[in-house]
Coordinates of C-alpha atoms in Angstrom, one line a residue:
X1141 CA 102.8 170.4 33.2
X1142 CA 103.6 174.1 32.7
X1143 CA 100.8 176.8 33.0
X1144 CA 101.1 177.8 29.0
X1145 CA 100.3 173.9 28.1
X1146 CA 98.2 173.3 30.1
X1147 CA 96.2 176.1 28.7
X1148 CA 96.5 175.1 25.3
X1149 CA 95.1 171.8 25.8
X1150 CA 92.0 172.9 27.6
X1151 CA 91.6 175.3 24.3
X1152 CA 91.7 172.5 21.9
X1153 CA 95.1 173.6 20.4
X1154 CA 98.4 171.8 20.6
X1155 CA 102.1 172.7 18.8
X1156 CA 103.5 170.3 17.0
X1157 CA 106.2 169.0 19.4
X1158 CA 103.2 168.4 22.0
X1159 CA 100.9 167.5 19.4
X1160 CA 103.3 164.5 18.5
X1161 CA 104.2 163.8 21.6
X1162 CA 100.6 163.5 22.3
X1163 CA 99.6 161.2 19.2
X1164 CA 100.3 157.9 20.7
X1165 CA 97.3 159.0 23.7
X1166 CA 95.1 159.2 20.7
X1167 CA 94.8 155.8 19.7
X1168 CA 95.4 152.5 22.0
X1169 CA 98.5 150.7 22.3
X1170 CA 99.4 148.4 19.7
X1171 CA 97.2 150.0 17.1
X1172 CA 98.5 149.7 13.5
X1173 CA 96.9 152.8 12.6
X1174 CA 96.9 155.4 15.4
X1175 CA 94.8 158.3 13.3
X1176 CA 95.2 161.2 12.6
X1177 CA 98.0 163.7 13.6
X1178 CA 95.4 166.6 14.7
X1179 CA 92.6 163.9 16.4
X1180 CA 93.7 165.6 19.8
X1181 CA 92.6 169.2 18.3
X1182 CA 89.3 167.7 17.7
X1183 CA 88.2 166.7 21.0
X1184 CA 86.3 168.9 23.2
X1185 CA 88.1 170.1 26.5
X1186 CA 85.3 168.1 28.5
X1187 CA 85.7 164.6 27.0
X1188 CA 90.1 165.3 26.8
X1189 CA 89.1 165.8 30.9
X1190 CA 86.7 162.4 30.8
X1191 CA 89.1 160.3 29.4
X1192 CA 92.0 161.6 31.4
X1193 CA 90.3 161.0 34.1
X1194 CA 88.9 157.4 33.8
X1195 CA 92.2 156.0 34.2
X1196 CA 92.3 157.4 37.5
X1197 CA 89.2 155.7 38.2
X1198 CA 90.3 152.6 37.0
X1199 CA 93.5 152.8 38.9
X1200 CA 91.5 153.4 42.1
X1201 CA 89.3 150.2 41.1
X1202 CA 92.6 148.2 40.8
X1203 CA 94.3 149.6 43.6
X1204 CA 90.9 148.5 45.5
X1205 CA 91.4 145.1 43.6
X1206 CA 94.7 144.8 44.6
X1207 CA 94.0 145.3 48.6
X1208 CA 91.2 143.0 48.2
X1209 CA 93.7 140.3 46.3
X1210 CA 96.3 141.2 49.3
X1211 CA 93.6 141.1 51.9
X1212 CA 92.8 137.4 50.4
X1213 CA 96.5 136.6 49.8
X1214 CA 97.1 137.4 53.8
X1215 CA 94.4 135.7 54.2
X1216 CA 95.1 132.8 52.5
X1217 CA 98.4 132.9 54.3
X1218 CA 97.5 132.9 57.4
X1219 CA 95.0 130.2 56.8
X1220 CA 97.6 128.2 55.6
X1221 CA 99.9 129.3 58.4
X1222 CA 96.3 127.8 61.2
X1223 CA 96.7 124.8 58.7
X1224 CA 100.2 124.3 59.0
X1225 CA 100.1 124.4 62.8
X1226 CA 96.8 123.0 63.5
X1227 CA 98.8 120.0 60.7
X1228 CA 101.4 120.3 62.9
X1229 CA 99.7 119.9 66.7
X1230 CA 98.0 117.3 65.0
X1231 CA 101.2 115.6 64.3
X1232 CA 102.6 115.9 67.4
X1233 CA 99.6 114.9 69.1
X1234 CA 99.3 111.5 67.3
X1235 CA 103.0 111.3 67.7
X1236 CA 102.7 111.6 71.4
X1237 CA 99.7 109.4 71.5
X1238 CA 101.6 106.8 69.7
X1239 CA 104.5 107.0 72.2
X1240 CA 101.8 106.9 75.1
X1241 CA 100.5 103.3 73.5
X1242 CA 103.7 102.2 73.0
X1243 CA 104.4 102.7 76.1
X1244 CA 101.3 101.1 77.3
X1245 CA 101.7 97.9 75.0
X1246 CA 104.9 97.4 75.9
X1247 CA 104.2 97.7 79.8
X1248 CA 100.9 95.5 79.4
X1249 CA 101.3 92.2 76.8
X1250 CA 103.7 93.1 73.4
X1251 CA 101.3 91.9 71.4
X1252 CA 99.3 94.6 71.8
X1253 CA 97.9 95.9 68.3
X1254 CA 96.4 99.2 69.6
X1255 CA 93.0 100.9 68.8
X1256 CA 91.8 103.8 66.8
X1257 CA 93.1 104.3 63.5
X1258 CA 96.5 103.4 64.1
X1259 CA 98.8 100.7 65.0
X1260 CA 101.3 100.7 67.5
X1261 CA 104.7 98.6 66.6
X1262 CA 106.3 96.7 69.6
X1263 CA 109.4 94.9 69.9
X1264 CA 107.7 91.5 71.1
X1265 CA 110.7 89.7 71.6
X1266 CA 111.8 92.8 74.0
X1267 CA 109.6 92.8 75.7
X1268 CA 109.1 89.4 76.1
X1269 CA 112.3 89.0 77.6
X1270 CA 111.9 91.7 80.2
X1271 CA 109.0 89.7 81.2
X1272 CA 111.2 86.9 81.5
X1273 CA 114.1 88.6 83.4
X1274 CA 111.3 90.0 85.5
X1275 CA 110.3 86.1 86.5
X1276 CA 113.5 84.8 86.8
X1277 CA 114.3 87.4 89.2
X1278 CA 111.3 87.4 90.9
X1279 CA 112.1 83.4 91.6
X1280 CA 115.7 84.2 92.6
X1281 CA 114.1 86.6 95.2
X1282 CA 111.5 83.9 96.6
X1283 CA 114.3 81.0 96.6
X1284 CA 116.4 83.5 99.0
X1285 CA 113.6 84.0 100.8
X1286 CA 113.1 80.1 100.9
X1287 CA 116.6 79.4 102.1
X1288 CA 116.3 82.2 104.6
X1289 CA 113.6 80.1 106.5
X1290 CA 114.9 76.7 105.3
X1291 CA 118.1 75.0 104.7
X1292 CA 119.5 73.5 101.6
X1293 CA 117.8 70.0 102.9
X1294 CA 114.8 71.8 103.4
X1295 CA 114.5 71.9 106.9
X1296 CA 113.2 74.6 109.1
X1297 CA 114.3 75.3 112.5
X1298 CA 112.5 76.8 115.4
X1299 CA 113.0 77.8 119.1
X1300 CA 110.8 76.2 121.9
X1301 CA 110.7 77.6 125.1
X1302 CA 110.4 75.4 128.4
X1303 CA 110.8 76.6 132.2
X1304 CA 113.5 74.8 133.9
X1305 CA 112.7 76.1 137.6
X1306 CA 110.1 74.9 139.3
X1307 CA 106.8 76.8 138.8
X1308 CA 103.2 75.2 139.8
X1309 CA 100.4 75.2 137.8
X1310 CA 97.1 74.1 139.3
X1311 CA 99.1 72.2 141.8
X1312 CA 101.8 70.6 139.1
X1313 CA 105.3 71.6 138.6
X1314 CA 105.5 72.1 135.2
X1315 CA 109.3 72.6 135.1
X1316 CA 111.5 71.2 132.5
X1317 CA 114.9 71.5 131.4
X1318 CA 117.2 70.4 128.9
X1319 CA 119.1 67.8 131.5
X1320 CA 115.5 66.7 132.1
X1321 CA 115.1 66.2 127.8
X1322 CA 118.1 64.6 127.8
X1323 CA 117.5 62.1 130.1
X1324 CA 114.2 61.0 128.2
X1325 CA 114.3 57.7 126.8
X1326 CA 111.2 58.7 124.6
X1327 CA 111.0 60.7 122.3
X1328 CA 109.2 63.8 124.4
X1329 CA 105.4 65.2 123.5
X1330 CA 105.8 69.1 123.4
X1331 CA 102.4 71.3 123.5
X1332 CA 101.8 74.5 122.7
X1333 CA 99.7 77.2 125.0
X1334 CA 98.5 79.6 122.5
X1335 CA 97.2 79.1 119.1
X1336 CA 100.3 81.2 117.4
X1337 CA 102.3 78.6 119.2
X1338 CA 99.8 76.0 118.4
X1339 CA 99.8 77.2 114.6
X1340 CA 103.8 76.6 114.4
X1341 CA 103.8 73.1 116.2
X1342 CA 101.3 72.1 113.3
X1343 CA 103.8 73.5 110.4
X1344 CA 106.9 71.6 112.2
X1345 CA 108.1 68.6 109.8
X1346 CA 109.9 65.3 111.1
X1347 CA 113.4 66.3 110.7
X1348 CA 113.0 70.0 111.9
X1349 CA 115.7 70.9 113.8
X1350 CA 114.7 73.4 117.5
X1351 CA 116.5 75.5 119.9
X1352 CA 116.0 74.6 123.6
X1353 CA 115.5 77.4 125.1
X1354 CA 115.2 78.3 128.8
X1355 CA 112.4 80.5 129.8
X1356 CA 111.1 82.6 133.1
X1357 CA 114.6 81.7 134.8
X1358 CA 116.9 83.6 136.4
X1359 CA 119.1 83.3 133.2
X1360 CA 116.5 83.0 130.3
X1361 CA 118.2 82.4 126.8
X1362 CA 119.2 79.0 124.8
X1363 CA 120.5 75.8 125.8
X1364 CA 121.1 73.4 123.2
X1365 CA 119.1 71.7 120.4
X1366 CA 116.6 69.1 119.4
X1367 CA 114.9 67.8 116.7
X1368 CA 111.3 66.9 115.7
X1369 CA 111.0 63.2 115.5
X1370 CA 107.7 62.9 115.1
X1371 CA 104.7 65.5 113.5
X1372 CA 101.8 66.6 115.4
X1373 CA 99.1 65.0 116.9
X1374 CA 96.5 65.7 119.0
X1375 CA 97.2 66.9 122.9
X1376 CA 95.8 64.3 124.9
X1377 CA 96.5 66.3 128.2
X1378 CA 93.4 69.0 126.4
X1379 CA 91.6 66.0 127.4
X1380 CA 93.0 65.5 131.1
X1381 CA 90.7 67.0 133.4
X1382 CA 93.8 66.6 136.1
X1383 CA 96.2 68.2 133.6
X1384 CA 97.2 71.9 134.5
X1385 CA 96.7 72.5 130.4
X1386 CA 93.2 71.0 130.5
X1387 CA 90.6 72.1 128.4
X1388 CA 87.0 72.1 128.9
X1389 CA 86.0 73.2 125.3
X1390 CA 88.3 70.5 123.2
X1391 CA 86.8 68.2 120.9
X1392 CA 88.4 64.6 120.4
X1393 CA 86.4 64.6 117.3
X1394 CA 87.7 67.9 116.2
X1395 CA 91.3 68.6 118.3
X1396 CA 92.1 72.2 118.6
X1397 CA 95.7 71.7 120.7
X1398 CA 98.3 69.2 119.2
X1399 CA 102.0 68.3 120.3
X1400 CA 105.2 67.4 118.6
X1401 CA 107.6 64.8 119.9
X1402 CA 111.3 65.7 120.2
X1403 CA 114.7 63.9 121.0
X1404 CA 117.7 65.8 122.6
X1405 CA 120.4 66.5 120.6
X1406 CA 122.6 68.9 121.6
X1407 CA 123.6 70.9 125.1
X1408 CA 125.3 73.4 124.6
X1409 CA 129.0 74.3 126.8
X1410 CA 127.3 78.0 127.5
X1411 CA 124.1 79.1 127.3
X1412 CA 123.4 82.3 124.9
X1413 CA 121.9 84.4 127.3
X1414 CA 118.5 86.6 126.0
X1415 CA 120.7 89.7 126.6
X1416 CA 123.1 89.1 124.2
X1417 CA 120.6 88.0 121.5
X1418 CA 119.1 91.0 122.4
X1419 CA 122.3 93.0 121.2
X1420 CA 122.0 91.9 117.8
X1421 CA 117.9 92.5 117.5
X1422 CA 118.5 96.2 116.8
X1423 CA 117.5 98.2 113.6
X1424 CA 119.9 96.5 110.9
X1425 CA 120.7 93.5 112.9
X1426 CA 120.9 90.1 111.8
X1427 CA 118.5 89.2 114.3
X1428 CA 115.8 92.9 114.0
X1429 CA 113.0 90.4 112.3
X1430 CA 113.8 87.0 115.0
X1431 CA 110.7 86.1 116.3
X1432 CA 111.1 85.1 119.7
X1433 CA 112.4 88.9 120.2
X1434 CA 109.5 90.6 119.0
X1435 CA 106.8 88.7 120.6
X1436 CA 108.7 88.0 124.0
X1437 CA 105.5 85.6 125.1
X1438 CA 105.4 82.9 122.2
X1439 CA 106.4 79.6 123.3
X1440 CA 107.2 78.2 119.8
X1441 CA 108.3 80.5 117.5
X1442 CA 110.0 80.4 113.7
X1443 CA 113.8 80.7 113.6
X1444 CA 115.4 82.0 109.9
X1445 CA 118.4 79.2 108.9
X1446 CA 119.9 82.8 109.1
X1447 CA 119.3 83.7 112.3
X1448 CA 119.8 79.9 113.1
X1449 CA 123.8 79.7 111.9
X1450 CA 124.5 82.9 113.7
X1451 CA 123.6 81.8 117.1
X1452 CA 125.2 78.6 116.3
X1453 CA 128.2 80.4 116.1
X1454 CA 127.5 82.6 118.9
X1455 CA 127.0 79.0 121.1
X1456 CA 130.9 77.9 119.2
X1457 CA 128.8 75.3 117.4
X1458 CA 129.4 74.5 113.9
X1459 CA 125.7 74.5 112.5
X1460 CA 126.8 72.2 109.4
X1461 CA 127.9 69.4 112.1
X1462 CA 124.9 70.1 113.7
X1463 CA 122.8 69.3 110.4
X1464 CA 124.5 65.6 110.8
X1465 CA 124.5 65.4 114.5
X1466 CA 122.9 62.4 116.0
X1467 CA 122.5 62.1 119.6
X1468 CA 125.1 63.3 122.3
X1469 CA 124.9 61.7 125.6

């Protein structure tokens, strides 16, 4: 405001121009009857300077007001903002423990219903079937397993080892050969000296089908075939006080050694010599897991139908005629 104003004001006298452009200040906004023109003149200097300056004061209050309304506003806003996320985490924490049930229903039973306050929703006829597939497969696998060891008739085959040089034992020979099989009119009894070898004679079923095979020989490896005519029974020579096998500790009550009786079957034109067997017993071979060639010493060992219709065809034998093969003089 200019000086000369100003200076009228503070002495209680206005001109007319600024007294009417001061008249509305007089009265409050909105009054119908604002007063007098000259109610300015009228008012000491000291309560024109009170009233002009409680609106500062109540500016200040409401500027206060107003930080205190923002200062709650942010507030608010950032409350809302934790609220939001902590909503949020919450969310995606039940959404990620739903997954994580699901996941666990559906890899336990489908039927699951959950715990807690929710409930997780499974596919039971999914997951039913995987269970299914799972079994099926799971068969398939123990059926190829089963023909491994067997063949389609259910026979198992073997390898039995017998020394066809002379060799004595207590003061008997205990050789025997194939020729000397063959030329059985019996069927033969066939013992077992160890009780893994003992173990095997006792799974063998009438029917079983067996290598010959040569042993501690110049030329070990396998001769022909035979078959198990007739299941295990006790070993009588355990019994035989004269026998080179006799022992001391067997029980008739109780037999701990048994034998299986075999016919000859088959010689074969050339033996297949351990060495060549031997060729194929490498890492990845088709015979790595035979038996006979991992524990050298067994005298009657387990033979895969695998394992048993390559060394057929090693020997030039056909091992389906061999399945019907009766005996070959």
């Amino acid at each position: 405001m200019p000086p000369k104003k100003r200076d009228a004001l503070e002495a209680g006298t206005v001109v007319t121009a600024a007294s009417k452009r001061a008249r509305p200040a007089a009265g409050k906004m909105g009054d119908a009857n604002p007063g007098p023109a000259n109610t300015m003149t009228t008012r000491s200097a000291t309560a024109k300077k009170h009233e002009s300056e409680k609106p500062i004061g109540q500016n200040t209050r409401g500027r206060a007001k107003d930080h205190t309304e923002s200062a709650a506003t942010a507030n608010g806003n950032a409350n809302g903002t934790r609220k939001s996320s902590t909503k949020g985490t919450a969310k995606a924490q039940a959404k990620k423990a739903t997954t994580a049930k699901g996941k666990t229903a559906a890899k336990g039973r489908a039927n699951d219903k959950g715990n807690g306050s929710f409930t997780v929703a499974v596919d039971n006829s999914e997951v039913d079937a995987l269970h299914e597939r799972a079994k099926v497969e799971a068969k398939v696998a123990a059926d190829q397993a089963a023909e491994d060891e067997e063949g389609d008739n259910g026979r198992s085959y073997w390898l039995m080892k017998a020394e066809p040089e002379s060799r004595l034992e207590k003061g008997v020979d205990v050789k025997f050969s194939i020729d000397d099989l063959k030329e059985k009119t019996e069927p033969e009894a066939w013992d077992g000296e160890n009780p893994s070898a003992r173990n095997n004679l006792r799974a063998m079923r009438k029917g079983d089908l067996a290598f010959f095979y040569h042993s501690n020989c110049k030329t070990p490896g396998v001769v022909g075939v035979m078959e198990i005519v007739q299941e295990h029974s006790p070993d009588e020579s355990a019994f035989d006080e004269a026998h080179p096998y006799y022992d001391p500790k067997a029980d008739r009550n109780n037999p701990k050694w048994v034998v299986v009786h075999v016919d000859f079957r088959k010689k074969f034109d050339e033996l297949v010599k351990l060495k060549e067997l031997q060729k194929y017993a490498a890492k990845g071979g088709v015979l790595e897991t035979m038996q006979v060639l991992k524990m050298s010493r067994l005298s009657v060992s387990k033979v895969k139908k695998m394992e048993w219709d390559f060394i057929c065809e090693l020997a030039e034998i056909d091992p389906v005629t061999l399945e019907s093969i009766g005996t070959d003089t």
